[in-house]
Structures are given as C-alpha cells and as structure tokens.
Coordinates of C-alpha atoms in Angstrom, one line a residue:
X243 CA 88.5 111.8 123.5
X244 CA 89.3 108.4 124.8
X245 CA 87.4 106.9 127.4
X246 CA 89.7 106.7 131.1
X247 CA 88.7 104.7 133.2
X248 CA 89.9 105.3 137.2
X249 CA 89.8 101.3 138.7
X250 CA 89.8 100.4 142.2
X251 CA 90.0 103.5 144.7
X252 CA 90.2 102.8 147.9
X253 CA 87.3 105.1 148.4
X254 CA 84.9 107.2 146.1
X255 CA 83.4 110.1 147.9
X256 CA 80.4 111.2 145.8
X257 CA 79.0 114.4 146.9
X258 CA 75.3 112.6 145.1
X259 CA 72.3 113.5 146.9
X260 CA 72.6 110.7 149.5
X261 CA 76.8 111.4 150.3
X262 CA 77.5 108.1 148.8
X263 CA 80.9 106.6 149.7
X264 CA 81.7 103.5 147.5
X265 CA 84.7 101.2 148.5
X266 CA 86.8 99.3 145.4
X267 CA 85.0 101.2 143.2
X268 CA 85.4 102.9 139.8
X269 CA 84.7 106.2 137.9
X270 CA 84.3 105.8 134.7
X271 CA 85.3 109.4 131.9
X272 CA 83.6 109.7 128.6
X273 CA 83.5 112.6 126.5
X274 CA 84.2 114.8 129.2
X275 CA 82.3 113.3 131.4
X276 CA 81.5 111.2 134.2
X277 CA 79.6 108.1 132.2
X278 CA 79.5 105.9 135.6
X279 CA 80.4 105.4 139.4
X280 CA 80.2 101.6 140.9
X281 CA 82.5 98.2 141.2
X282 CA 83.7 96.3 138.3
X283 CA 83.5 99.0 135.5
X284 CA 85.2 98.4 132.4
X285 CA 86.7 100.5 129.4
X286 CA 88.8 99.4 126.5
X287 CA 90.2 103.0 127.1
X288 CA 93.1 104.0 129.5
X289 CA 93.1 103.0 133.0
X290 CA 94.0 105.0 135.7
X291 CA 94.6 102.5 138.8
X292 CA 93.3 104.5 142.2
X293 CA 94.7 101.5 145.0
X294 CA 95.7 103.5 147.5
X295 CA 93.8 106.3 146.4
X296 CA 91.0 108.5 147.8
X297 CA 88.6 109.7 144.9
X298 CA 87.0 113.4 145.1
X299 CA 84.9 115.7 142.8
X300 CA 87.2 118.1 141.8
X301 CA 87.5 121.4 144.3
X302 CA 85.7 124.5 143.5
X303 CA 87.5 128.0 144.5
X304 CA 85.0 130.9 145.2
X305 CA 87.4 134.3 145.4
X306 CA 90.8 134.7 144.3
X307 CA 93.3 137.7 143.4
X308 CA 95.5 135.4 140.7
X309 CA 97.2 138.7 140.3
X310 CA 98.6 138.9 144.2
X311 CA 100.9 135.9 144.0
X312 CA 103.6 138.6 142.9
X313 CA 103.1 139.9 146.1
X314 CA 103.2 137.0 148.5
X315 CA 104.9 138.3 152.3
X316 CA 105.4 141.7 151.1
X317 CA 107.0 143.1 154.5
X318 CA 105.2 146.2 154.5
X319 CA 102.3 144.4 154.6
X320 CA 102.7 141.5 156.4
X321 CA 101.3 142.3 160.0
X322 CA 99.1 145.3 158.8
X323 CA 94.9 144.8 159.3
X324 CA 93.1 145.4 155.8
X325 CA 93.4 148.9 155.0
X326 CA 97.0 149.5 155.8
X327 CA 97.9 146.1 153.9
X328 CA 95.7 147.7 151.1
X329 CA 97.7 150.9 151.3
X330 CA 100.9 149.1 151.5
X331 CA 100.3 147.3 148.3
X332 CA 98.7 149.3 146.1
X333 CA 101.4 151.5 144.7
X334 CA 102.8 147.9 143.9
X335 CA 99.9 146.7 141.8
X336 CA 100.1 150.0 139.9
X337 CA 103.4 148.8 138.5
X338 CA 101.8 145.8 137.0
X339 CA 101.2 145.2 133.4
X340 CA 100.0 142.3 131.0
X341 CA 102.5 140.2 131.7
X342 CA 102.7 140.3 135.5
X343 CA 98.7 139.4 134.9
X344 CA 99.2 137.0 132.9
X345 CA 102.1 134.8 134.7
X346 CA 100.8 135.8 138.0
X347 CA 97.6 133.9 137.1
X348 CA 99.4 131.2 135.8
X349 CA 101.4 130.6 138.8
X350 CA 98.2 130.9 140.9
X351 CA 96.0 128.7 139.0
X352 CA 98.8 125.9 139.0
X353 CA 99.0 126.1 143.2
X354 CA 95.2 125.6 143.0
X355 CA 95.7 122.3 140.3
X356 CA 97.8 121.3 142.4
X357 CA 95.8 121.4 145.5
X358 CA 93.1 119.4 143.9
X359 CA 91.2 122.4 142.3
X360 CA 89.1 122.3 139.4
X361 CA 86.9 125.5 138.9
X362 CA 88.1 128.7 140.3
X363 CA 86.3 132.4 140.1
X364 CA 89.0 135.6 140.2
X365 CA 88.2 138.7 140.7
X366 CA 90.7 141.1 138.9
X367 CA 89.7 144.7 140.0
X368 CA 92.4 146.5 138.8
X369 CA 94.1 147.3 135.2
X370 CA 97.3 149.4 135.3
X371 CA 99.4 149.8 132.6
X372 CA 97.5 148.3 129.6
X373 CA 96.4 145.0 131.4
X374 CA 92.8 143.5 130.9
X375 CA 90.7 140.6 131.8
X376 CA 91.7 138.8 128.6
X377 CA 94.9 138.0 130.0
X378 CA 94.0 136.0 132.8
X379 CA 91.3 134.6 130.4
X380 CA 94.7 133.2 128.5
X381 CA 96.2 132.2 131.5
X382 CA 93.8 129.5 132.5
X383 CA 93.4 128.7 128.6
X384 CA 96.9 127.6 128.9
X385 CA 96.6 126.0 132.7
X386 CA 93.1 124.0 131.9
X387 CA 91.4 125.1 134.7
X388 CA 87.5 125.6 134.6
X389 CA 87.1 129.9 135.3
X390 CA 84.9 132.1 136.3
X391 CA 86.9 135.5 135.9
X392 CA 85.2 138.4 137.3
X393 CA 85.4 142.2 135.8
X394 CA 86.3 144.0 138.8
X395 CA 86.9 147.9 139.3
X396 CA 87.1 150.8 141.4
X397 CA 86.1 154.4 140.7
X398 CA 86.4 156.2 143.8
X399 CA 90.2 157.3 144.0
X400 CA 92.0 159.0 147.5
X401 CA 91.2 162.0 146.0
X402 CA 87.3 161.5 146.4
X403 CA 87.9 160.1 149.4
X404 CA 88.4 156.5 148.6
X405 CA 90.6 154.2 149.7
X406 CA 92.7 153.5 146.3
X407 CA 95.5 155.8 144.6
X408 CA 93.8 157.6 141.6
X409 CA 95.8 156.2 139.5
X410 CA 94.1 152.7 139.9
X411 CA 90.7 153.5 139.8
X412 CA 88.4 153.8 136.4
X413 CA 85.7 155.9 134.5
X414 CA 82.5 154.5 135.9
X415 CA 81.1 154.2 131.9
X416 CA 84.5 152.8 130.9
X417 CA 84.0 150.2 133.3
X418 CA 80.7 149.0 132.3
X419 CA 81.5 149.4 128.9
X420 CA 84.4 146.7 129.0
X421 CA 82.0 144.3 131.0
X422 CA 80.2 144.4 128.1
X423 CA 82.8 143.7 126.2
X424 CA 84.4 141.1 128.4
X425 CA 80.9 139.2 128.8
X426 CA 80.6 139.9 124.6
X427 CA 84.0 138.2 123.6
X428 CA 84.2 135.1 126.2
X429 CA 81.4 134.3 128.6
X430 CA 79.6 130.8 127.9
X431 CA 76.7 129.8 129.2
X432 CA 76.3 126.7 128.1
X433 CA 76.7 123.1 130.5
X434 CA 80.4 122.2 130.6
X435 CA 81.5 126.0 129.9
X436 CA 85.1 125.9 130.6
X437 CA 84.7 130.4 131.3
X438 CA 82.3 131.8 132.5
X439 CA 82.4 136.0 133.1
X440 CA 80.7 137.6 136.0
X441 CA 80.7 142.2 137.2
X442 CA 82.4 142.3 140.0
X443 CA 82.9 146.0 141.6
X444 CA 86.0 145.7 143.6
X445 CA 83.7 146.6 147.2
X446 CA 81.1 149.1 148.9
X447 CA 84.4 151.6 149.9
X448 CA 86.2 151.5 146.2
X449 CA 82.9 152.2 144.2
X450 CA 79.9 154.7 143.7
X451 CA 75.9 153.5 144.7
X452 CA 75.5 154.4 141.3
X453 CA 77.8 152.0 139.7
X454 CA 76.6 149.0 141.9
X455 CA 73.3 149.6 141.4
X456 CA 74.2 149.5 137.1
X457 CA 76.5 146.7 137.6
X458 CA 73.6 144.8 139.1
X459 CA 71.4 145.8 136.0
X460 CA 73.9 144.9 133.2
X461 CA 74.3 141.5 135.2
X462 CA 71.1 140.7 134.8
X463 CA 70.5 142.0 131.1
X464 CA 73.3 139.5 130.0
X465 CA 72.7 136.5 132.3
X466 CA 75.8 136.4 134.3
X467 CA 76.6 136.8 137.9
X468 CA 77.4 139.5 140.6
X469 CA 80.2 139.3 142.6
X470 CA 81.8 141.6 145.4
X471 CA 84.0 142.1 148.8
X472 CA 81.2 142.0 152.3
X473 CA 81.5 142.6 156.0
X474 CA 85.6 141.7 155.7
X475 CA 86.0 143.0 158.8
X476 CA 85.1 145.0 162.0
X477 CA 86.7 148.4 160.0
X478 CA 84.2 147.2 156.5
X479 CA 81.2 147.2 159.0
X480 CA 82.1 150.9 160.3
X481 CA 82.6 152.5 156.8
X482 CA 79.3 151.0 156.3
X483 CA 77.5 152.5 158.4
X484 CA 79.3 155.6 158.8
X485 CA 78.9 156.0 154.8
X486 CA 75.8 154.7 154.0
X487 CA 73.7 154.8 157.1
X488 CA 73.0 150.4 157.4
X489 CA 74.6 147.5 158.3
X490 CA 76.6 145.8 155.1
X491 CA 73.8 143.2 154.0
X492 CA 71.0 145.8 154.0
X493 CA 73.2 148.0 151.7
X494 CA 73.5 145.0 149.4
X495 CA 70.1 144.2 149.7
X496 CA 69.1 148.1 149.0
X497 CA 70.9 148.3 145.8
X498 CA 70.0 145.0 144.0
X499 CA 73.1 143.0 145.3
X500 CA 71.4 139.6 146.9
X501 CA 69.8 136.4 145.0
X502 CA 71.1 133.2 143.4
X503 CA 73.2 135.0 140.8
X504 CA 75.1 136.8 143.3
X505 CA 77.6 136.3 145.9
X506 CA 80.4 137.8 148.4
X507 CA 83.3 137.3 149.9
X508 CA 84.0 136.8 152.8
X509 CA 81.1 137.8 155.4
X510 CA 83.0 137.5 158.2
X511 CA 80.8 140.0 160.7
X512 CA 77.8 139.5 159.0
X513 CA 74.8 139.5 161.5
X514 CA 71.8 137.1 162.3
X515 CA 69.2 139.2 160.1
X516 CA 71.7 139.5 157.5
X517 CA 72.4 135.5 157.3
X518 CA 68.6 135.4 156.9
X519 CA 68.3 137.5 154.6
X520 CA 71.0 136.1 152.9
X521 CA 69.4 132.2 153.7
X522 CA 66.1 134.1 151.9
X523 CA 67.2 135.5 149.0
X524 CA 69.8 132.0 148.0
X525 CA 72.6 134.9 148.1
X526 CA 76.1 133.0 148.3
X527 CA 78.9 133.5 150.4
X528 CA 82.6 133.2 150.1
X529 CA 84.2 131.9 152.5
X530 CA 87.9 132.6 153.1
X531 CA 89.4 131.4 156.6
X532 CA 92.9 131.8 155.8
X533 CA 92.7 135.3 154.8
X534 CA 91.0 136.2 157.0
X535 CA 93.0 134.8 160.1
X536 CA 96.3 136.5 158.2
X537 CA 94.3 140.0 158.5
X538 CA 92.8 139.5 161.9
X539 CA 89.6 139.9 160.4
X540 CA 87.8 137.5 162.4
X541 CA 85.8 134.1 162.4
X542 CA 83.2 134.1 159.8
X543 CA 79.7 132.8 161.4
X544 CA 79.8 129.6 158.4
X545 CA 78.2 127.9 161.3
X546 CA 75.3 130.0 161.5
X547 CA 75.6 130.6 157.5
X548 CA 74.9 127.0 156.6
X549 CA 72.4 125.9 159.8
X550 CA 70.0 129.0 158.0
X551 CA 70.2 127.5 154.5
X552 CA 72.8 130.2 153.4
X553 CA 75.7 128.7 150.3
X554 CA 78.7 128.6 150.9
X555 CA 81.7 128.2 149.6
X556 CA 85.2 128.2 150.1
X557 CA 88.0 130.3 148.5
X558 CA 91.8 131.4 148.9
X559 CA 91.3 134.7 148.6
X560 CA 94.6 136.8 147.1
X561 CA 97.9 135.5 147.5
X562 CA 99.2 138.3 149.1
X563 CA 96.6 138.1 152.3
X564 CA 97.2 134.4 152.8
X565 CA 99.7 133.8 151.8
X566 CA 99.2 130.9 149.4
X567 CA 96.5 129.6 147.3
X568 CA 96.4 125.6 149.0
X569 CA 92.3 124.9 148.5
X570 CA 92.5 121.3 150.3
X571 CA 94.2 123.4 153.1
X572 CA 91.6 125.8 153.4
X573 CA 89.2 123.5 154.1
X574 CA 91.0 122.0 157.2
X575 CA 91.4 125.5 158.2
X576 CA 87.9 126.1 157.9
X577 CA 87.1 122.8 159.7
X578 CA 89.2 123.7 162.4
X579 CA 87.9 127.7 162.9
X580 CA 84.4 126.5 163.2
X581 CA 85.6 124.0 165.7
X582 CA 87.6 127.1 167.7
X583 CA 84.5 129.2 167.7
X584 CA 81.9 126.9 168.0
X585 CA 83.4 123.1 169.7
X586 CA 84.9 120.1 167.9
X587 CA 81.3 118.7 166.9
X588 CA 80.6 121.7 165.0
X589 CA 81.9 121.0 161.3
X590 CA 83.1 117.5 160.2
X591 CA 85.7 116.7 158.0
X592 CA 83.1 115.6 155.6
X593 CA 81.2 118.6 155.6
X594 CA 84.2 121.0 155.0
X595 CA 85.0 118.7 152.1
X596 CA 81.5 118.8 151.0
X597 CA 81.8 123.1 151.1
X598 CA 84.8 122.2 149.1
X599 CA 83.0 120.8 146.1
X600 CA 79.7 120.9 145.9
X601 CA 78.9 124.1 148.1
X602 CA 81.6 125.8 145.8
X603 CA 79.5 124.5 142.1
X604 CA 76.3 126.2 143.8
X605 CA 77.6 129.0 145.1
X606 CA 79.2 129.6 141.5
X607 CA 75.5 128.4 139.9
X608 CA 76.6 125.3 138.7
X609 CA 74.8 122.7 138.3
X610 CA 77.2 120.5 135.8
X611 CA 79.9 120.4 138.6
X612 CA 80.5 119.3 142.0
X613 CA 80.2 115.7 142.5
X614 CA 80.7 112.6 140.8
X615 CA 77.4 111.5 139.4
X616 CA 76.9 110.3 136.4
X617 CA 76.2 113.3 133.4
X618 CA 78.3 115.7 135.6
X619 CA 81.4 116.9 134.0
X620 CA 84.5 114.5 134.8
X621 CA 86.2 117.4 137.1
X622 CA 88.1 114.8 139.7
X623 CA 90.4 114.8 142.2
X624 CA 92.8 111.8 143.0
X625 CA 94.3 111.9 146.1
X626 CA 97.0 109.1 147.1
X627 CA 96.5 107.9 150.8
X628 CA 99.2 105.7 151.2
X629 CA 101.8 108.3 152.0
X630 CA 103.2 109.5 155.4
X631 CA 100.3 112.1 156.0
X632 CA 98.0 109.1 156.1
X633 CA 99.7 106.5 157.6
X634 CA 97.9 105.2 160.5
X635 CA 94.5 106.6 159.4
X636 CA 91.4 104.4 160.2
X637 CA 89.2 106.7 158.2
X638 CA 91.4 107.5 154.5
X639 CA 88.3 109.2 153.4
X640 CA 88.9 112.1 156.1
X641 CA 91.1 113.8 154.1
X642 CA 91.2 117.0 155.9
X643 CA 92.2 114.9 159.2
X644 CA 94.9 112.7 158.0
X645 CA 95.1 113.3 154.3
X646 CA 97.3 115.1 151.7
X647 CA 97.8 118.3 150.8
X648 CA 98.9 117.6 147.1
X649 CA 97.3 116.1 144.3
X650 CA 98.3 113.0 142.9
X651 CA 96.0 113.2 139.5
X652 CA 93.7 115.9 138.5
X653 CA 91.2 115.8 135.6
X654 CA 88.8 119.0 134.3
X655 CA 86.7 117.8 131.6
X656 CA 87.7 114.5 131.5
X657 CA 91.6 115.9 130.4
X658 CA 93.8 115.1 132.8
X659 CA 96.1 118.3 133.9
X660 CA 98.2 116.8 137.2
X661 CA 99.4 113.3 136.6
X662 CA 101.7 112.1 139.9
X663 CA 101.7 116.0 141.4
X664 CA 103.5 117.6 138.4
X665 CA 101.8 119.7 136.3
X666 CA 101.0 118.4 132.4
X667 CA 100.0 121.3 130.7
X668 CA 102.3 123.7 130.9
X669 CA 106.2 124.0 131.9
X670 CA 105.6 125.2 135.6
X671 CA 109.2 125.5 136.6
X672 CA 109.6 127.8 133.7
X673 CA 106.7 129.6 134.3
X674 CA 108.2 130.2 138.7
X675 CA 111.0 131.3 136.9
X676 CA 109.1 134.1 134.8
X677 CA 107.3 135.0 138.3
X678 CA 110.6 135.3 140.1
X679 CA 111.9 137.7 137.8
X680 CA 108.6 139.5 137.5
X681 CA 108.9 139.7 141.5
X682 CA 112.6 140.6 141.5
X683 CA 111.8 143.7 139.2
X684 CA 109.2 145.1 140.8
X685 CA 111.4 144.8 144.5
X686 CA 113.8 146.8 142.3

C-alpha cells in the first residue's frame, strides 16, 4: 500500500494524551497506519491536500441495529414509547431474510461512512428466515468499515411471557452454540482487526438469568466482549424490579455482566450507585441521545457518567428508533442534551467529539484506534470547513457548533472509502435501490 500523505489542514485535532490541536499540519499514512502528525511532512506517495479542511480520528459507533434501516418512520411506530414500537415492529422483522440483512447493513454502514464513521459495533438479535451474522459480517466486508458485530438473541417468547413473538426468539443452547461458531469462523483479535465478534443477549426482558449468566462465561472462555440493552427507560427500570427484585445495574452486576470487556446501551435512568459501580468495575456505556429523545426515554446522566470515571461512548442506535444513523450528528445532539439538563458549560464541543472517537475505541477495548498518534491505525476523518455550515466560524475546529454533517474524505486502515462525500467502495445508489425494493415488499 502506498504511502498518502494528507498536507496542510487547517486543523489537526489529535485526541493524543495532551488533546493536541496542530494548525498547517500533516498526517502522514503508511501501511495502514498513521506513520506521523506535524508541519512540513513529506511522502513521494499520494497527497491528499486538507486546506480548508478539519482533520479528525475517524468516529467510533458503540450500538447499532444495521438491520432497522428497512424500517425507518414505520407509522405504527412512529409516536409509540419502547414496548409498543417494539410490538409494532416485530411482526415486520420476522419477515426478514438474508438479503434484507445483508443490504440493510449495507445501507446503514454507508450512512455511518458517510458521517465520518470508522468502527461501528451491531448488535443483530434476531434471525428469521435463514439469516445469520455472517451476512452483515459480508456487508461491511464489502463497505470497508472496521466491525464489531454482536451475536444477539432472544429466548423468552410472548408465550413465556416475554415481550417478542415466538417466532423470533431461539433455543437457548442453539444460541450459544452459534456464538461459538460466529466467534470460531471470524473474530480477530489481533491490533488492526478489521472484525471483531462479541455475545450480545438482545436484553434483561427477552432472555433467561440462565443464558446471561452462560453468555458471560463463553465470553470470557474465548476472549471477546459482552454486550446488551440497560435502564432504556422508566418502563426497563419497572420490569426490573418487578421481575428480578433490583435495580438494572445490580442485576448486571449479579450475573457477571460489568467489567472492561463489557458494555450497555443506553443507561438512560441508571442511578448514582449504579454509575459507581459502573465507574468501579471500567463497565462501558452506550450512549444514544437520538434514540432515546425519538422514544421519550429520557436524558441519560453522561454528565454524571463521565465526572465518576465511567466510558462512554456514543452510538445511533437502530434506524428505526432514530431515525437515521448520522454519528457526527449525534454528537451535537449529545452536546446539546447535556447542555438542556445540566447548563451550557456542561459538555463542550470538544468533549462530545472527544466521546466521538476516542471514548468510542475504549468503550469497544481498543487500543489501536481513536486518535491520531503515531502507530495507531490510519482511521481518519476529513472534514471540509469552507462550506456554508462553517462560514463565519471563528473556531473551524468546533465542528459540532459550526461544522458539517458530511464527510468530505474517509480513510479505515489507511484505504480510503469516501473521497469528496461519495462513497468508493461500493455502488451506493444501486445498493438504495436494492433497499427500496426490499422496503416496498415488505409494505406489501
């Protein structure tokens, strides 16, 4: 792979350990990755002029649904709280198959690219019809993003008295026996790993005790990471303690579900003692604001989350609860929320953006991502700050202020998969198409 050389941003915001920002400066791409950061670089490689450009690490997504972007605005569900919207959908999803999986994800990964994403976890919890993790797995093959897929399920059908149709939900030893067989045939460990696989039980209301508790033991005999739904909402918090007796964290806590190698999503009514205990045990957190204003769910306590030490970072959530999958937008939104709840000193634009990046790597464990520092991986985000959204703005590197909510070049591993906001990798308008039909049937 050729060296690149990006020459002359306007501004370089590093994410290092000191928050560097570097004016007239250079990134320099080697092998993947990012060989050097400063003024006056050279290459005898391609060159990638940033003038009138704003230079990021590349965005990290924390919780997805690729699969719900075949459901955006569904009317049904469109002013319902979480379990009617659930309810609503559900005989939907159990129409997919393979191929609305697969060009679903494609279509969602390509509104994250485009948003200045890099890395993005999903978590697929459902597999009508024939369809498996493997096909979003080929999905962001295709795309080029960096993925962290996560082997969802639910076991506990209406009939049990669970929230899901029976028809969606699984054999509890099926389901651990294709996590081992997802983790088997694609997880990598290894520094750089473009997929990574982690056990994600759909949430506390969809599964057994018993199958959270052996999700959190095969996680940990093969070395990958946990992954589930927390304290969504004011309706999560009373199942809890209805069913179980304890407050969401403490049920986590109780069966094996806090640590580095897990986190949840979303958290919005998680309490004091449960962000410490969260803070405590390096447990990771989710955060979602758009979702969780287009539920009603509430104002998550990031705040609180980050002043105790907790990680956090920011993701989309599904498609069809936000109803789009804009990561750069997110993070204004979060901005602002904590701002609403909290007054306009309490989250900067550079700490949302820092949540973004960096808080996203750690919350997903890694280390090889996340800012622009030499021996990272060249995952970078090029945003072009000399358009109408900017004009006038006496701080360019305040993106989320005055900045743009498209891409102008995008590079995972040092290969470059948004060049001037279109997609390079693969033909996205035929691929809307695809979804469009997909969506049409399905209405039919």
């Amino acid at each position: 792979m050729p060296e690149i050389l990006i020459r002359n941003a306007d501004a370089i915001l590093t994410m290092n350990d000191t928050r560097a920002e570097l004016a007239g400066a250079d990134v320099l791409i080697r092998s993947g990755m990012v060989a050097a950061v400063g003024q006056g670089l050279t290459t005898t490689g391609e060159v990638v002029l940033a003038t009138g450009c704003v230079v990021t690490p590349g965005l990290v997504n924390t919780h997805h649904h690729l699969y719900q972007t075949l459901t955006r605005a569904v009317p049904g569900g469109q002013d319902a709280l979480l379990f009617g919207w659930l309810k609503t959908l559900y005989p939907i999803w159990a129409r997919f198959g393979p191929e609305e999986m697969f060009t679903s994800a494609q279509v969602g990964l390509a509104e994250l690219a485009l948003s200045g994403c890099t890395l993005t976890s999903d978590h697929l919890y459902l597999y009508p019809n024939g369809a498996r993790l493997d096909d979003t797995i080929a999905a962001a093959a295709e795309v080029g993003l960096r993925f962290h897929p996560t082997r969802g399920a639910m076991s506990i059908g209406e009939s049990a008295g669970g929230l899901p149709p029976d028809r969606l939900v699984e054999r509890e030893a099926a389901i651990l026996e294709d996590c081992i067989r997802v983790i088997d045939t694609f997880h990598d460990a290894a520094e750089g790993s473009m997929c990574r696989v982690g056990v994600a039980p759909c949430s506390p209301f969809s599964v057994s005790r018993e199958l959270m508790r052996d999700a959190a033991l095969l996680a940990r005999d093969k070395g990958v990471m946990l992954h589930t739904h927390l304290a969504e909402n004011a309706e999560d918090v009373a199942y809890s303690l209805a069913t179980f007796g304890c407050l969401p964290g403490q049920y986590a806590e109780d069966l094996g579900w806090t640590g580095s190698d897990v986190w949840h999503a979303h958290c919005v009514k998680l309490g004091l003692q449960e962000i410490y205990l969260f803070a405590r045990t390096r447990t990771g957190v989710a955060h979602c604001p758009c979702s969780n204003c287009r539920l009603g769910s509430g104002i998550a306590p990031v705040r609180a989350m980050r002043d105790a030490g907790v990680r956090v970072g920011l993701g989309v959530d599904g498609s069809a609860s936000n109803d789009a999958g804009n990561l750069v937008a997110e993070a204004r939104l979060a901005m602002l929320l904590q701002r609403v709840a909290h007054g306009a000193d309490a989250m900067s634009a550079r700490e949302s953006l820092e949540i973004a990046t960096l808080g996203g790597a750690q919350v997903l464990g890694r280390s090889d991502v996340g800012a622009l520092v030499p021996g990272k991986r060249a995952d970078i985000a090029i945003w072009d700050v000399s358009g109408v959204e900017s004009a006038g703005s006496w701080d360019p590197a305040a993106l989320l202020l005055a900045g743009p909510s498209r891409v102008r070049h995008l590079f995972v591993e040092g290969r470059q998969l948004v060049r001037y906001g279109q997609m390079m990798t693969i033909d996205l308008p035929a691929v809307v198409a695809r979804q469009n039909r997909l969506a049409a049937r399905l209405r039919g």
